[in-house]
Amino acid sequence: MSRTILFDSPYLLGFEHTRALIERAAKAAAEAYPPYNVEDRGEGRLRITLAVAGFSPDQLHVSVEDRQLVVAGRRDEAQKDDDAYLHRGIAGRGFLRSFVLADRVMVEGASLEHGLLHIDLARPEPETAIRRIPIRTTG
C-alpha cells in the first residue's frame, strides 16, 4: 500500500503529523554512517550506541529537535591536513544521524566510552485515562 493511498483515506483524520514522522524516519533509515545498535534494556529503557572511533566529546553534539534525536560529529579540518597517513581505514568524516522519537520517549543522557557513544532513552508507561463523553439532547 503506497503512502498516498494510506494517508488519503477518509478514515484517517488528523494524521498529517504521523505522515511527516514516517517521512522523517524513512530519510533517517537511508543514512549508513556511523554504524549503530539499538538495545532494549527492559522496563521502558532503550540505548542507542554509535561507533564514533576517533571523535572526542567536544567533536560530538547530541540534541533533540522537534521529537527528533540528532547526533552530529565534526572533525577538525586542520588536523586532517597535518596528518600523513600511509593507510587510512578509519573513517574520519563528519556525520549527522537522526532518530525519530515517539512523543513520550525522553533522552536521559549520553556517554562516550572506548569509541562508542551511548545515548540512553526512557519510555515511561502511559497512564490509562478514560474520559466519558456526555450526550446532549436536542429538541
Coordinates of C-alpha atoms in Angstrom, one line a residue:
M1 CA 0.0 0.0 0.0
S2 CA 1.5 3.3 -1.0
R3 CA 1.9 6.2 1.3
T4 CA -0.6 8.3 -0.7
I5 CA -3.4 5.7 -0.5
L6 CA -2.8 5.1 3.2
F7 CA -2.9 8.8 4.3
D8 CA -5.6 9.9 1.9
S9 CA -8.1 7.6 3.5
P10 CA -11.2 9.4 4.8
Y11 CA -11.0 7.3 8.0
L12 CA -7.6 8.8 9.0
L13 CA -8.3 12.3 10.0
G14 CA -5.7 14.5 11.6
F15 CA -2.7 12.2 10.9
E16 CA -0.6 14.7 8.9
H17 CA 1.9 14.7 11.8
T18 CA 2.2 10.9 11.5
R19 CA 2.8 11.2 7.8
A20 CA 5.6 13.7 8.5
L21 CA 7.1 11.4 11.1
I22 CA 7.1 8.4 8.7
E23 CA 8.8 10.5 6.0
R24 CA 11.5 11.7 8.5
A25 CA 12.1 8.1 9.7
A26 CA 12.4 6.9 6.1
K27 CA 15.0 9.6 5.4
A28 CA 16.9 8.7 8.6
A29 CA 16.9 5.0 7.7
A30 CA 18.8 5.8 4.4
E31 CA 21.8 7.0 6.4
A32 CA 24.6 4.5 6.7
Y33 CA 27.4 6.1 8.8
P34 CA 28.2 5.8 11.6
P35 CA 27.0 2.2 12.3
Y36 CA 24.8 1.9 15.4
N37 CA 22.9 -0.5 17.7
V38 CA 19.6 0.0 19.4
E39 CA 19.1 -2.1 22.6
D40 CA 16.0 -2.8 24.7
R41 CA 17.3 -2.6 28.3
G42 CA 14.0 -3.5 29.8
E43 CA 11.5 -1.5 31.9
G44 CA 10.9 1.0 29.2
R45 CA 14.6 1.8 28.7
L46 CA 16.4 1.9 25.4
R47 CA 20.0 2.6 24.5
I48 CA 21.4 3.7 21.1
T49 CA 25.1 3.0 20.7
L50 CA 27.0 4.6 17.8
A51 CA 30.5 3.7 16.7
V52 CA 32.4 7.0 16.8
A53 CA 36.0 6.0 16.9
G54 CA 38.4 8.9 16.7
F55 CA 35.9 11.5 17.9
S56 CA 36.4 13.4 21.2
P57 CA 33.4 14.6 23.3
D58 CA 33.9 18.2 22.1
Q59 CA 33.6 17.0 18.5
L60 CA 30.2 15.3 19.1
H61 CA 26.8 17.0 19.6
V62 CA 23.6 15.3 20.7
S63 CA 20.3 17.3 20.7
V64 CA 16.6 16.8 20.4
E65 CA 14.8 18.9 17.8
D66 CA 11.1 18.5 17.4
R67 CA 10.9 14.9 18.5
Q68 CA 14.0 14.0 16.5
L69 CA 17.2 12.9 18.2
V70 CA 20.1 14.4 16.2
V71 CA 23.7 13.2 16.7
A72 CA 26.4 15.1 14.8
G73 CA 30.2 14.6 14.6
R74 CA 32.6 17.2 13.3
R75 CA 36.3 16.6 12.8
D76 CA 38.9 19.3 12.8
E77 CA 39.9 20.2 9.2
A78 CA 43.3 21.5 10.4
Q79 CA 44.2 18.1 12.0
K80 CA 43.4 16.2 8.8
D81 CA 45.9 18.3 6.7
D82 CA 48.7 17.8 9.2
D83 CA 48.5 14.0 9.4
A84 CA 50.4 11.9 6.9
Y85 CA 48.7 8.6 6.7
L86 CA 50.2 5.6 4.9
H87 CA 46.8 3.9 5.2
R88 CA 43.6 5.4 6.4
G89 CA 41.0 2.7 7.2
I90 CA 39.2 4.5 10.0
A91 CA 36.6 6.9 8.6
G92 CA 37.3 10.4 9.8
R93 CA 34.4 12.2 8.0
G94 CA 31.8 14.2 9.9
F95 CA 28.3 12.8 10.2
L96 CA 24.8 13.7 11.0
R97 CA 22.5 10.8 12.2
S98 CA 18.9 11.3 13.3
F99 CA 16.3 9.1 15.0
V100 CA 12.6 9.9 15.2
L101 CA 11.4 9.7 18.8
A102 CA 7.8 8.8 19.9
D103 CA 6.0 11.5 21.9
R104 CA 6.8 10.1 25.3
V105 CA 10.4 9.0 24.7
M106 CA 12.9 11.1 26.6
V107 CA 16.7 11.3 26.3
E108 CA 18.2 10.6 29.8
G109 CA 21.9 11.2 28.9
A110 CA 24.8 10.4 26.7
S111 CA 28.3 8.9 27.4
L112 CA 31.4 8.2 25.4
E113 CA 33.3 5.0 26.2
H114 CA 36.0 3.3 24.1
G115 CA 34.9 4.9 20.9
L116 CA 31.2 4.2 21.5
L117 CA 28.7 6.9 22.1
H118 CA 25.9 5.6 24.3
I119 CA 22.6 7.5 24.4
D120 CA 20.1 6.3 27.0
L121 CA 16.4 6.8 26.5
A122 CA 13.4 6.3 28.7
R123 CA 9.9 5.4 27.6
P124 CA 7.6 5.7 30.7
E125 CA 4.4 3.7 30.8
P126 CA 1.3 5.7 29.9
E127 CA -1.3 6.5 32.4
T128 CA -4.6 5.0 31.5
A129 CA -7.2 7.7 31.1
I130 CA -10.9 7.1 30.4
R131 CA -13.0 10.1 29.6
R132 CA -16.8 9.8 29.3
I133 CA -18.4 11.9 26.7
P134 CA -21.7 13.4 27.7
I135 CA -24.6 13.0 25.3
R136 CA -26.8 16.1 24.9
T137 CA -30.4 16.0 23.8
T138 CA -31.8 18.5 21.4
G139 CA -35.4 19.4 20.7

